[in-house]
XYZ file of C-alpha atoms in Angstrom:
367
model
C 0.000 0.000 0.000
C 1.448 3.386 -0.948
C 2.450 5.753 1.845
C 0.560 8.994 2.220
C 2.394 12.289 1.540
C 2.327 13.086 5.270
C 3.893 9.716 6.150
C 6.515 10.172 3.450
C 7.308 13.655 4.749
C 7.841 12.337 8.265
C 10.175 9.633 6.940
C 12.115 11.825 4.552
C 12.145 15.306 6.061
C 12.056 15.054 9.835
C 15.540 13.622 10.137
C 17.203 15.282 7.136
C 17.436 11.974 5.271
C 18.283 12.807 1.642
C 15.254 12.684 -0.669
C 15.336 12.823 -4.428
C 14.650 16.083 -6.218
C 11.308 14.718 -7.402
C 10.309 13.689 -3.882
C 11.231 17.082 -2.475
C 9.397 18.879 -5.266
C 6.107 17.169 -4.451
C 6.159 18.823 -1.035
C 6.857 22.286 -2.436
C 3.835 24.388 -1.406
C 2.323 27.515 -2.783
C 5.000 29.970 -1.963
C 5.269 33.694 -1.867
C 7.452 36.561 -2.998
C 7.884 39.937 -1.423
C 10.886 42.152 -0.848
C 12.172 45.638 -1.347
C 15.155 47.731 -0.683
C 14.909 49.815 2.433
C 17.053 52.026 4.581
C 16.187 51.900 8.257
C 17.326 54.394 10.836
C 19.438 51.658 12.387
C 23.107 51.787 11.566
C 24.573 48.562 10.136
C 26.786 46.564 12.439
C 30.165 45.965 10.880
C 31.530 42.502 11.445
C 35.015 42.304 9.923
C 35.186 38.561 10.535
C 32.400 37.866 8.060
C 33.610 37.237 4.490
C 32.588 40.011 2.104
C 32.947 37.881 -1.002
C 30.827 34.860 -1.741
C 32.413 31.827 -3.360
C 31.028 31.026 -6.790
C 31.307 27.927 -8.932
C 30.038 27.454 -12.492
C 28.936 23.823 -12.057
C 28.720 21.416 -9.136
C 28.939 17.673 -8.843
C 28.280 15.617 -5.729
C 31.994 15.200 -5.163
C 32.638 18.949 -5.377
C 29.960 19.596 -2.757
C 31.454 16.958 -0.444
C 34.937 18.447 -0.877
C 33.601 21.932 -0.148
C 31.792 20.581 2.879
C 34.963 19.259 4.479
C 36.677 22.608 3.948
C 33.844 24.906 4.981
C 31.918 23.214 7.813
C 34.355 24.440 10.449
C 34.238 28.010 9.145
C 30.506 28.412 8.450
C 29.153 31.599 10.030
C 26.045 31.212 12.167
C 23.929 34.356 11.762
C 22.782 35.124 15.291
C 19.293 36.574 15.024
C 18.900 36.796 18.794
C 21.942 39.032 19.143
C 21.046 41.245 16.204
C 17.461 41.582 17.457
C 18.765 42.641 20.880
C 21.048 45.223 19.250
C 18.062 46.556 17.290
C 15.873 46.739 20.403
C 18.621 48.564 22.307
C 18.916 51.109 19.491
C 15.148 51.545 19.409
C 15.050 52.065 23.165
C 17.740 54.756 22.933
C 15.867 56.511 20.120
C 12.578 56.371 22.035
C 14.266 57.910 25.060
C 15.629 60.712 22.884
C 12.185 61.382 21.384
C 10.451 61.315 24.768
C 12.996 63.731 26.234
C 12.762 66.049 23.211
C 9.015 66.219 22.463
C 7.363 64.132 25.172
C 6.008 61.474 22.768
C 6.078 57.726 23.455
C 5.326 55.415 20.476
C 2.157 53.320 20.849
C 1.316 49.969 19.246
C -2.224 48.543 19.230
C -2.748 44.818 18.688
C -6.150 43.270 17.948
C -6.550 39.546 18.606
C -9.751 37.728 17.602
C -10.316 34.185 18.838
C -8.460 31.896 21.218
C -5.744 30.312 19.074
C -2.865 29.479 21.395
C -0.168 30.308 18.839
C -1.701 33.712 18.101
C -2.073 34.455 21.813
C 1.592 33.565 22.303
C 2.672 35.881 19.483
C 0.617 38.734 20.948
C 2.041 38.132 24.418
C 5.593 38.166 23.070
C 4.933 41.392 21.172
C 3.586 43.023 24.325
C 6.695 42.021 26.283
C 8.963 43.319 23.528
C 7.087 46.638 23.457
C 7.438 47.104 27.192
C 11.157 46.271 27.083
C 11.759 48.775 24.268
C 9.736 51.563 25.857
C 6.752 51.360 23.472
C 3.251 51.717 24.906
C 1.189 48.610 24.154
C -2.588 48.598 23.601
C -4.250 45.195 23.408
C -7.771 44.164 22.400
C -8.786 40.504 22.742
C -12.124 39.600 21.176
C -13.981 36.256 21.229
C -14.076 33.967 18.204
C -17.706 34.828 17.439
C -17.112 38.589 17.266
C -18.500 40.371 14.231
C -16.555 42.198 11.540
C -18.255 45.399 12.657
C -16.796 45.045 16.151
C -13.281 44.587 14.798
C -13.699 47.481 12.350
C -14.906 49.709 15.196
C -11.724 49.078 17.188
C -9.599 49.713 14.094
C -11.437 52.986 13.474
C -10.887 54.083 17.079
C -7.166 53.283 16.899
C -6.894 55.046 13.524
C -8.154 58.228 15.220
C -6.170 57.861 18.451
C -3.085 60.156 18.430
C -1.457 57.988 21.124
C -1.431 54.987 18.764
C 1.200 55.030 16.006
C 0.926 51.428 14.828
C -1.967 48.990 14.432
C -1.558 45.242 14.051
C -4.407 42.797 13.435
C -3.181 39.352 14.438
C -3.669 36.793 11.660
C -5.293 34.457 10.923
C -8.759 35.846 11.565
C -11.812 33.588 12.104
C -13.170 32.132 8.874
C -16.369 34.200 8.937
C -14.410 37.451 8.629
C -13.217 39.154 5.449
C -9.487 39.433 6.113
C -8.859 41.734 3.152
C -11.599 44.139 4.208
C -10.307 44.312 7.773
C -6.667 44.834 6.803
C -7.660 47.555 4.337
C -9.417 49.384 7.184
C -6.103 50.030 8.941
C -4.888 53.562 8.238
C -1.899 53.249 5.908
C 0.086 55.682 8.082
C -0.252 53.179 10.952
C 0.113 49.947 8.931
C 3.270 48.824 10.748
C 2.792 45.254 9.473
C 3.303 46.645 5.957
C 0.458 44.615 4.417
C -1.702 47.450 3.125
C -1.930 47.108 -0.680
C -0.617 50.645 -1.140
C 2.473 49.789 0.907
C 3.058 46.602 -1.093
C 2.433 48.482 -4.337
C 4.975 51.159 -3.437
C 7.396 48.412 -2.495
C 7.064 46.868 -5.946
C 7.607 50.105 -7.892
C 10.985 51.568 -8.735
C 11.504 55.066 -7.457
C 8.783 54.734 -4.820
C 9.146 54.181 -1.092
C 6.547 52.339 1.011
C 5.693 53.800 4.397
C 6.438 50.406 5.951
C 8.101 47.163 4.885
C 6.645 43.823 6.102
C 8.468 42.809 9.258
C 9.807 39.326 8.512
C 11.286 40.173 5.073
C 12.681 43.401 6.524
C 14.330 41.329 9.253
C 15.881 39.018 6.660
C 17.501 41.924 4.826
C 18.612 43.527 8.093
C 20.447 40.306 9.001
C 22.253 40.356 5.644
C 23.205 44.009 6.187
C 24.431 43.491 9.723
C 26.643 40.600 8.675
C 28.006 42.607 5.733
C 26.682 40.198 3.113
C 27.031 41.746 -0.320
C 23.686 41.694 -2.134
C 24.242 43.946 -5.136
C 24.839 41.943 -8.295
C 24.394 38.586 -6.545
C 22.038 35.806 -7.544
C 19.282 35.337 -4.972
C 16.607 32.666 -4.773
C 13.481 33.063 -2.647
C 11.742 29.777 -1.946
C 8.088 30.682 -1.361
C 5.755 33.319 -2.761
C 3.462 34.175 0.145
C 2.176 37.709 0.606
C 3.684 37.769 4.085
C 7.280 36.694 3.393
C 8.188 35.364 -0.047
C 6.768 38.095 -2.261
C 8.036 41.068 -0.185
C 11.411 39.352 0.312
C 11.894 39.053 -3.445
C 10.962 42.709 -3.924
C 13.422 43.779 -1.226
C 16.248 41.810 -2.819
C 15.474 43.465 -6.159
C 15.705 46.842 -4.448
C 19.150 45.772 -3.288
C 20.090 45.119 -6.949
C 20.202 41.336 -6.648
C 19.141 39.139 -9.556
C 16.146 37.345 -8.062
C 14.449 34.039 -8.866
C 11.389 32.713 -7.047
C 10.908 28.993 -6.515
C 7.328 27.907 -5.872
C 4.984 24.927 -6.098
C 4.880 24.973 -9.903
C 8.622 25.472 -10.425
C 10.370 22.833 -12.482
C 13.826 21.744 -11.304
C 13.743 23.703 -8.015
C 16.997 22.094 -6.876
C 18.847 23.205 -9.999
C 17.573 26.781 -9.721
C 18.314 27.037 -6.016
C 21.860 25.725 -6.498
C 22.698 28.798 -8.603
C 22.009 31.178 -5.699
C 24.567 33.187 -3.764
C 21.780 34.047 -1.312
C 18.834 31.805 -0.401
C 15.779 32.901 1.557
C 13.668 29.845 2.366
C 10.074 30.591 3.417
C 8.028 27.590 2.404
C 6.891 25.980 5.672
C 8.173 22.480 4.891
C 10.651 20.910 7.334
C 14.148 20.236 5.955
C 13.020 20.567 2.339
C 16.176 22.294 1.118
C 18.992 19.744 1.177
C 22.724 20.194 1.056
C 22.670 19.194 -2.620
C 20.475 22.243 -3.351
C 23.100 24.659 -2.032
C 25.946 26.299 -3.901
C 29.214 26.142 -1.946
C 29.679 29.442 -0.129
C 26.027 30.508 -0.348
C 24.384 32.520 2.435
C 21.130 31.048 3.763
C 18.306 32.838 5.561
C 15.893 30.189 6.846
C 12.492 31.674 7.678
C 10.791 28.326 8.308
C 9.906 27.177 11.805
C 8.353 23.713 11.727
C 7.609 21.264 14.562
C 8.717 17.687 13.866
C 8.284 14.617 16.034
C 11.177 13.939 18.410
C 10.780 11.249 21.066
C 13.947 12.462 22.817
C 12.484 15.926 23.441
C 10.464 16.547 26.621
C 7.835 18.259 24.436
C 7.722 15.329 22.009
C 8.833 17.540 19.146
C 11.591 19.918 18.074
C 11.662 22.916 15.780
C 13.462 22.816 12.447
C 13.657 25.154 9.487
C 12.905 24.731 5.803
C 16.599 24.018 5.245
C 18.305 20.861 6.486
C 20.709 22.582 8.861
C 23.024 19.590 9.361
C 23.652 19.369 5.622
C 23.665 23.101 4.923
C 26.451 23.933 7.387
C 28.742 21.679 5.365
C 28.237 23.760 2.226
C 27.110 27.297 3.080
C 29.324 30.172 4.213
C 26.641 31.528 6.567
C 23.233 30.403 7.800
C 20.527 31.381 10.276
C 19.678 28.731 12.890
C 16.131 27.633 13.751
C 15.132 28.715 16.280
C 17.162 31.844 17.009
C 17.559 33.230 13.513
C 14.801 35.101 11.700
C 12.151 34.706 14.415
C 13.530 37.287 16.876
C 14.017 39.740 14.010
C 10.318 39.819 13.099
C 9.271 41.396 16.383
C 12.329 43.686 16.375
C 11.301 45.025 12.954
C 7.723 45.537 14.191
C 9.117 47.757 16.946
C 11.307 49.516 14.378
C 8.272 50.231 12.170
C 6.291 51.519 15.163
C 9.084 53.928 16.082
C 9.362 55.005 12.437
C 5.626 55.753 12.400
C 5.776 57.801 15.607
C 8.699 59.834 14.279
C 6.969 60.454 10.943
C 3.617 61.432 12.490
C 5.353 63.861 14.858
C 7.871 65.080 12.264
C 10.712 64.059 14.599
C 14.108 63.613 13.018
């Protein structure tokens, strides 16, 4: 009897066992692209120990990858998202103190949570803690699952008009009976710190235009590359995933940085071959360990956005978290990589705080 796709995924992906290209491709989901070039107020951190040049090779055989692995595993750079996020939060806190002392304004972030999803409640709780630590005033609205669209829209309208609130975030996903697009569109674009308003995304996609805000997770990915002095201009970049939240904006951001960008998605033929050409890989597909060592060009830089629970009988929780990239294989080939957890995750909330501060400064014309 043939195994189900879920059973096959557990066998082939949970433990980084090497699947064929065809097997990996069948798990490739509908992905997303989004990225743009941005300049935040945060100064880049210069790390002289990080290589500025990325190794390139015209073609790669299995033996060449193995040889590169032996030479590079010991020197692979782990991109520490926790440390960078802390640096960002410290800079934000200093800037908030300066603004409060100068004009008496404290940035405010309002979060609307509908329903009782545990993961969403955890995200909201973490955002509240991060706001308090950075000196941002947090406003929280928790509504029951059966709330109406009108109730949610009323809170959004109130926050739109509240001068103490500089950023509004509607926690996704919303209950199925609500029109997500309608609700997100109701957020005032000047307070759309999530960066999902269609006008923000449209500005992001257009040359010569600047969005008011960049979506937080893609912005965090680019910030990590900047802080580790990874050269983007002129490099080949592959974004695996084309979601509106990460993949699509990430691709747009890389284009703004003058990278040559390809997007790998569920209908892409030969995803392994395309990915292996990349100097920079951003994986945001939501499939555990899908990107194998054989997909990676020696010396490539990898930003792994995925955070996937997989069964692990040795863990007290019964599971462990892994990324979209098989970390054990990737560190033998890549020059730098983000770990999971501890890579992109902490940066998402840090960039939300950054966008909230940016909004408060813009609204109050504070330089």
